[in-house]
mmCIF file of C-alpha atoms in Angstrom:
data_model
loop_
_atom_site.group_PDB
_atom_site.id
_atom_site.type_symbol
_atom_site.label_atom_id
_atom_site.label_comp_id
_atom_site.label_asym_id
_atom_site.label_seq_id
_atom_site.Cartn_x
_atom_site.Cartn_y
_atom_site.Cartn_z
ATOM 1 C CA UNK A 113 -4.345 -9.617 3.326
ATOM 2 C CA UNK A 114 -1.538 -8.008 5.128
ATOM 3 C CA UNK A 115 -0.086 -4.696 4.529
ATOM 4 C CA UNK A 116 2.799 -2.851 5.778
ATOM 5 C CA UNK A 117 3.029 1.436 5.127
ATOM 6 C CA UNK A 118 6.009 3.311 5.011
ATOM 7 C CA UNK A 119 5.080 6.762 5.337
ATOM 8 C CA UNK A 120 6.137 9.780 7.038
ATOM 9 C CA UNK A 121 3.618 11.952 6.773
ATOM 10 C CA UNK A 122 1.237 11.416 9.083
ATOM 11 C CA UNK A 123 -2.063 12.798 7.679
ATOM 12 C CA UNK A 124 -2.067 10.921 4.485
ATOM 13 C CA UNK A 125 -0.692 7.359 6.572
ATOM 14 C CA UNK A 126 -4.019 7.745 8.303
ATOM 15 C CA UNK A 127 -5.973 8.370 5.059
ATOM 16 C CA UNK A 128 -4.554 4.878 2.946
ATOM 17 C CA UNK A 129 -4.508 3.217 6.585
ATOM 18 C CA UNK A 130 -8.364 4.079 6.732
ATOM 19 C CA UNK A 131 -9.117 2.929 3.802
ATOM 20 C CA UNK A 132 -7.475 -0.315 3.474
ATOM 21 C CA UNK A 133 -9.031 -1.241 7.090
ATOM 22 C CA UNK A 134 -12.568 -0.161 5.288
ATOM 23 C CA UNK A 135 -11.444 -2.843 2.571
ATOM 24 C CA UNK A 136 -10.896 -5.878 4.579
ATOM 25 C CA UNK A 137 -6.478 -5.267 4.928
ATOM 26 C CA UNK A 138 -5.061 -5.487 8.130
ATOM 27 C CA UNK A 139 -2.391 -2.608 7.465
ATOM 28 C CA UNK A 140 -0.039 -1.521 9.341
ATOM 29 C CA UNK A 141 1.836 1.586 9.815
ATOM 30 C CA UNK A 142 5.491 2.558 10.113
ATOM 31 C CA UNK A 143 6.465 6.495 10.195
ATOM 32 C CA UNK A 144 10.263 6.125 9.946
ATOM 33 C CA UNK A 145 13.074 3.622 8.917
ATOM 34 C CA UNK A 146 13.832 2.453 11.784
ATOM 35 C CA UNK A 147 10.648 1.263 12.749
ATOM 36 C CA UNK A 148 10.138 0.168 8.969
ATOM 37 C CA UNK A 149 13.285 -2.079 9.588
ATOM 38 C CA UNK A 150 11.948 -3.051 12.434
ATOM 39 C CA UNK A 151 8.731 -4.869 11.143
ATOM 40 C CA UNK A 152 10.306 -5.620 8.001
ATOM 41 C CA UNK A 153 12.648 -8.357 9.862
ATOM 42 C CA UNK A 154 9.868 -9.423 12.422
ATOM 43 C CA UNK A 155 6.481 -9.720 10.626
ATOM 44 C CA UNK A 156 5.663 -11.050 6.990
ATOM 45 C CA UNK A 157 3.357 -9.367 4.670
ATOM 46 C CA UNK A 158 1.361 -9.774 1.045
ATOM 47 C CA UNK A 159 2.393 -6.163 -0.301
ATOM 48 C CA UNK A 160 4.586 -2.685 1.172
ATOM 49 C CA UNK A 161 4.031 0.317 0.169
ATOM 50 C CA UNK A 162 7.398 2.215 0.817
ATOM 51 C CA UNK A 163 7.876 6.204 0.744
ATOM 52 C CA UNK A 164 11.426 6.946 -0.820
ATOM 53 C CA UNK A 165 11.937 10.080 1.305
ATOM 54 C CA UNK A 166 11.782 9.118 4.897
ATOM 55 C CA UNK A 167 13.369 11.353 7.815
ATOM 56 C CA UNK A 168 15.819 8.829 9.334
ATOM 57 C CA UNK A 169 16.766 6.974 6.020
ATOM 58 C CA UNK A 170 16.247 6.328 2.262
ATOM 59 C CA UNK A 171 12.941 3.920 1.082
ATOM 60 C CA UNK A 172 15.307 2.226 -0.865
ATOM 61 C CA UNK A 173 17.313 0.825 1.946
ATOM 62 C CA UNK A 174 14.075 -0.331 3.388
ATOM 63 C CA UNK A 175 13.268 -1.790 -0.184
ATOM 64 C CA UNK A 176 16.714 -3.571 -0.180
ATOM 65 C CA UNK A 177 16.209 -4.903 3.004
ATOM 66 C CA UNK A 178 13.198 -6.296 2.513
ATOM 67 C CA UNK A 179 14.172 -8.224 -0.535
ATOM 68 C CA UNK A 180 16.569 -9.892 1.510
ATOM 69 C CA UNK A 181 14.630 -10.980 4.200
ATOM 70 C CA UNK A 182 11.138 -11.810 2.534
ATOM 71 C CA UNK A 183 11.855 -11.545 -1.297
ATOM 72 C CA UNK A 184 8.403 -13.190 -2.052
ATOM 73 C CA UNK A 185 6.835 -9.981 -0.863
ATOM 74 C CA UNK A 186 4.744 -7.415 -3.105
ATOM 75 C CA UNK A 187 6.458 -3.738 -2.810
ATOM 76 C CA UNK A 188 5.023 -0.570 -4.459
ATOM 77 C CA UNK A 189 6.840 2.566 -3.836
ATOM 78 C CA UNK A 190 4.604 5.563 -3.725
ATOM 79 C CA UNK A 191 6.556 9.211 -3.591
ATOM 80 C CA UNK A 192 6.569 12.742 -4.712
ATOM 81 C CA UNK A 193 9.826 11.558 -6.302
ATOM 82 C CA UNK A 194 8.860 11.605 -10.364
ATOM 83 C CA UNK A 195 12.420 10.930 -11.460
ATOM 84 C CA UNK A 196 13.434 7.968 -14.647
ATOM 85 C CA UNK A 197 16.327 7.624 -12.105
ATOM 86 C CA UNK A 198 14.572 6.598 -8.929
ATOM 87 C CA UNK A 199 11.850 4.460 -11.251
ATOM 88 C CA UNK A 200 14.302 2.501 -12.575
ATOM 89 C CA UNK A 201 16.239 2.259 -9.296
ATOM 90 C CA UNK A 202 13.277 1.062 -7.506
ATOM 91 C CA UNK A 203 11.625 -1.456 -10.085
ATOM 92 C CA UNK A 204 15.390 -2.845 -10.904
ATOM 93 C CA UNK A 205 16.040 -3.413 -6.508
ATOM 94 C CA UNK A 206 12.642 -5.811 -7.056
ATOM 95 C CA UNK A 207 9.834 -3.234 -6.267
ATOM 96 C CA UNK A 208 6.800 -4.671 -8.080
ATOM 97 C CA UNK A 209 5.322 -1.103 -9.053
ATOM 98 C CA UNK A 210 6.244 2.569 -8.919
ATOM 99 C CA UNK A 211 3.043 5.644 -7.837
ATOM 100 C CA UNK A 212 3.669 9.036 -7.933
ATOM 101 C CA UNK A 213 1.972 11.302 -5.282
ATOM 102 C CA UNK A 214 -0.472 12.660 -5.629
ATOM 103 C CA UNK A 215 -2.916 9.562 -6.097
ATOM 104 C CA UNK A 216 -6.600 8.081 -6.055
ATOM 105 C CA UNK A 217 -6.579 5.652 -2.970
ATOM 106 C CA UNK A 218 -9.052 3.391 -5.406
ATOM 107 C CA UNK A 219 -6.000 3.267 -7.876
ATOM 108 C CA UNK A 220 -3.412 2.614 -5.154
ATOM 109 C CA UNK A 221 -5.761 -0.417 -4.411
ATOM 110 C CA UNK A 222 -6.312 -1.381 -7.654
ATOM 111 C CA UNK A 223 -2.398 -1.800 -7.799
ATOM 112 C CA UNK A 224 -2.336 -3.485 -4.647
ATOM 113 C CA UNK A 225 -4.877 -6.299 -5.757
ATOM 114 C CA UNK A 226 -3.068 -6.508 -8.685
ATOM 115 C CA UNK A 227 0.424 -7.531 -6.850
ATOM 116 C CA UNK A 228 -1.259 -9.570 -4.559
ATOM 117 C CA UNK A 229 -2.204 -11.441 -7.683
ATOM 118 C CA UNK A 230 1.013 -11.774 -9.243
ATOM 119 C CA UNK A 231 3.053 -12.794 -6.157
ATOM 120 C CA UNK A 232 0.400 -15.244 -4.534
ATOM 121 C CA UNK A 233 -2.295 -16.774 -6.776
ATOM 122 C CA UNK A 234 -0.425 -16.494 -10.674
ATOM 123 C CA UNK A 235 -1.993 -13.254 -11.336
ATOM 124 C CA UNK A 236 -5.468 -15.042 -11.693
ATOM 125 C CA UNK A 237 -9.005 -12.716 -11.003
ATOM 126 C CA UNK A 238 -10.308 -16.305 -9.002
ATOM 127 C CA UNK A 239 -8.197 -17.893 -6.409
ATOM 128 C CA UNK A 240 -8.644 -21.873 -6.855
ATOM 129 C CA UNK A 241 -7.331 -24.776 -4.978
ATOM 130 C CA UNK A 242 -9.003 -28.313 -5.051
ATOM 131 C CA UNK A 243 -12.772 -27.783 -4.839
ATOM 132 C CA UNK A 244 -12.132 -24.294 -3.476
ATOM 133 C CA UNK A 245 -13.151 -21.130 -5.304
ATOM 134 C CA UNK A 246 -12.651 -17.426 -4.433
ATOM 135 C CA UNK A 247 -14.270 -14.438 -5.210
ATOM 136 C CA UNK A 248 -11.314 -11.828 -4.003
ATOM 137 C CA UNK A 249 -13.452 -8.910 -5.629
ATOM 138 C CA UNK A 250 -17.009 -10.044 -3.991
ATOM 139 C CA UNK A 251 -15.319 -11.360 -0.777
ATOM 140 C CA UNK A 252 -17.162 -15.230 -1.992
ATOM 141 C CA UNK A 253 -15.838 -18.540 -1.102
ATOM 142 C CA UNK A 254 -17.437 -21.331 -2.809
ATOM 143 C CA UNK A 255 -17.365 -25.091 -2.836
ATOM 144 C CA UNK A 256 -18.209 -26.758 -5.793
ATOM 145 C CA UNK A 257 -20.454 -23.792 -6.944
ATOM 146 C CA UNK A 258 -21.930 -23.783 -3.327
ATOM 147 C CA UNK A 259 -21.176 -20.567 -1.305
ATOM 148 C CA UNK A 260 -20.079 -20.849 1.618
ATOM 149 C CA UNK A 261 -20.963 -17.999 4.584
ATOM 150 C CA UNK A 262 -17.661 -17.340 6.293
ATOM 151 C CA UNK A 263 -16.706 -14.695 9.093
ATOM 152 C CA UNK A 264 -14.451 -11.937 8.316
ATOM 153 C CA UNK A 265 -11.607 -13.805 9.992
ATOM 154 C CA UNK A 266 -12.226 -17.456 8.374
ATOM 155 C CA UNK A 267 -12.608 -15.698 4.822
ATOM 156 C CA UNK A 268 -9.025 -14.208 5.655
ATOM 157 C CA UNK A 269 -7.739 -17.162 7.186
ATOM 158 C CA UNK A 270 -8.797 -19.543 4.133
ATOM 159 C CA UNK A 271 -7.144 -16.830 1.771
ATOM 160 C CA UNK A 272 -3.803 -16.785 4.149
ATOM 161 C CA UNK A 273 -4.227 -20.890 3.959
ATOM 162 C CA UNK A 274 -4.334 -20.892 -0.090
ATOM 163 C CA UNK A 275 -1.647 -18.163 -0.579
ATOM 164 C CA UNK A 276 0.920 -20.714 1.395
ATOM 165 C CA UNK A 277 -0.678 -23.728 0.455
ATOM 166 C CA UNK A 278 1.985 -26.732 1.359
ATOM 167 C CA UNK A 279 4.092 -24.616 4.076
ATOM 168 C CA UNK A 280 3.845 -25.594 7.293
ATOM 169 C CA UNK A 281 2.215 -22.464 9.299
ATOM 170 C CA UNK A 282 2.714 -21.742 13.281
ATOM 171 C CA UNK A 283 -0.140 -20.332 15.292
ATOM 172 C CA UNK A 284 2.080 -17.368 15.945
ATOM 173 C CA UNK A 285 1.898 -16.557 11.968
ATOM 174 C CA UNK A 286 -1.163 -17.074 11.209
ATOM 175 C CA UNK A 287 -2.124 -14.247 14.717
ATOM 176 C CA UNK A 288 0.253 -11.995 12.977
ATOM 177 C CA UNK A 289 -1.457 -12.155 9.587
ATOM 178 C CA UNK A 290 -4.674 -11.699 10.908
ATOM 179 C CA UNK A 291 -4.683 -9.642 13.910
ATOM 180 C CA UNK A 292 -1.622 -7.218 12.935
ATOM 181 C CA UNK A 293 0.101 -5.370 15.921
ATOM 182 C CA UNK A 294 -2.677 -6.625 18.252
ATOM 183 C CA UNK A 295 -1.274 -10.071 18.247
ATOM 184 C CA UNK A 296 2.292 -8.868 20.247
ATOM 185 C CA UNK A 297 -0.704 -8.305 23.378
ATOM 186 C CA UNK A 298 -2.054 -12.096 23.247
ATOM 187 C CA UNK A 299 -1.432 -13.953 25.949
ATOM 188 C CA UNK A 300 -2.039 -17.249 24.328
ATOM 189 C CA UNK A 301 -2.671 -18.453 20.314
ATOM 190 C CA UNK A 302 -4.958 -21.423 21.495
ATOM 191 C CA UNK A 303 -8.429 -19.246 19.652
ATOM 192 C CA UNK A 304 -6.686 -19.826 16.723
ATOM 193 C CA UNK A 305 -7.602 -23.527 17.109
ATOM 194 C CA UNK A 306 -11.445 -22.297 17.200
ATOM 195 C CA UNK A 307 -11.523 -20.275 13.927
ATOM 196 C CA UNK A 308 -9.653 -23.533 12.606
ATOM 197 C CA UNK A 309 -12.052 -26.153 13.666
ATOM 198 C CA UNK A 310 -14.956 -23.674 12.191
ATOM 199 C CA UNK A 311 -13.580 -23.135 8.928
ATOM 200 C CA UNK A 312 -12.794 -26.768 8.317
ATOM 201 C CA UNK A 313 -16.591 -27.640 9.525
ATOM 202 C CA UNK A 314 -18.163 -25.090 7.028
ATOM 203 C CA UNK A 315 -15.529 -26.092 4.185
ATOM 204 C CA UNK A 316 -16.437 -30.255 4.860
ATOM 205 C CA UNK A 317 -20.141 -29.295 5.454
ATOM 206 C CA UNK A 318 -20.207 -28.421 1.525
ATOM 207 C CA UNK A 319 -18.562 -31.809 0.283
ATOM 208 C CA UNK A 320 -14.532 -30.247 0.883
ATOM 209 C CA UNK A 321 -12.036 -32.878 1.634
ATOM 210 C CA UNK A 322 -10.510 -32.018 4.743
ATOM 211 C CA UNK A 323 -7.890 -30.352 3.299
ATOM 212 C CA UNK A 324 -6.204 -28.497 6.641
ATOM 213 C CA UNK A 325 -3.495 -31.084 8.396
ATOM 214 C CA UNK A 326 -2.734 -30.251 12.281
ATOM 215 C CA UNK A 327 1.435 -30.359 12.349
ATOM 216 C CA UNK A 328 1.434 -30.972 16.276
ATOM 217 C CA UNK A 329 3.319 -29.025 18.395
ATOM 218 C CA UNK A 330 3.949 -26.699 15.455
ATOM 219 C CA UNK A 331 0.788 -25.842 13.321
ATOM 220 C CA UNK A 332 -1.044 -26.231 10.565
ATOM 221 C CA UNK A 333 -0.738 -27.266 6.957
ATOM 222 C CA UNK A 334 -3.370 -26.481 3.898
ATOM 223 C CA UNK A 335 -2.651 -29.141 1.647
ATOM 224 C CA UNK A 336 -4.574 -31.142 -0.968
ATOM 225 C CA UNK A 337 -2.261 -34.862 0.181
#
């Protein structure tokens, strides 16, 4: 899963960004509006955590203008800001939770899984789709009760594939989601076609219909017809 930080101060940025890389996110960092805006109207992600008090602008523009340009995304504002007013503000713009600093990172997360949930899988503990079951807590993909032993990157890439099941999704996404800021330095998307061809092996080699349709000259599609 993807994240996206709004956060000016630096020390605890580094602390959630830490953590979140410990637990499998990509997440990515922005210490200002601008660049907020910035990413916000380039990249997708699953869930933002926005800071309401930011030195070049309000969080709440940045929640605004996120809602217009990916309103399927998870947003929980985090700030020293403890007001009713700026609680109802926030969760009434489309912010899907409200945490007041100071926090437990393992409670930020907790609230983070818990959007994730909501906005891509129906709020459901177990991710399904056809003879595909996930684990999101253990990190366990399984096919018809068998488990299947998946990299780091083809567990995320399944997940991305099952969270927009039916769209049609470019190589370029699917680098972004995976590979964060790194994937602006790629010369090429063409190893995306490798981690494809081994996750639809090892999905197939357990009994999986073949489930992932090459869209040529576009992408790819995860889709059960």
């Amino acid at each position: 899963m993807k994240l996206l930080l709004i956060e000016d101060e630096k020390a605890l940025a580094t602390s959630i960004q830490t953590y979140f890389q410990r637990e499998n996110f990509i997440c990515e960092w922005a210490a200002n509006y601008r660049t907020a805006v910035e990413k916000i109207n380039i990249y997708r992600y699953d869930c933002v955590l926005v800071d309401l008090m930011l030195p070049d602008g309000d969080g709440l523009e940045a929640v605004r203008e996120l809602k217009r340009s990916f309103p399927e995304t998870g947003i929980i504002i985090i700030s020293a800001k403890n007001s009713l007013d700026d609680r109802i503000t926030g969760l009434n713009l489309g912010s899907d939770d409200y945490l007041t600093k100071p926090f437990h990172l393992s409670e930020l997360n907790a609230r983070v899984q818990a959007v994730i949930r909501r906005r891509s899988f129906q709020g459901s503990q177990q991710i399904r789709f056809g003879k595909i079951q996930i684990d999101p807590q253990e990190h366990l993909a399984l096919v018809d009760q068998q488990e299947i032993v998946l990299t780091r990157k083809e567990y995320d890439l399944l997940v991305y594939l099952i969270a927009n099941k039916n769209r049609v999704l470019t190589k370029e996404s699917i680098a972004e989601h995976l590979w964060g800021d790194d994937a602006d330095l790629m010369d090429n998307f063409d190893f995306i076609y490798t981690h494809i061809k081994n996750l639809r092996k090892k999905l197939m080699d357990k009994g999986c219909p073949d489930y992932l349709k090459s869209i040529y000259g576009v992408g790819y599609k995860f889709s059960e017809q």
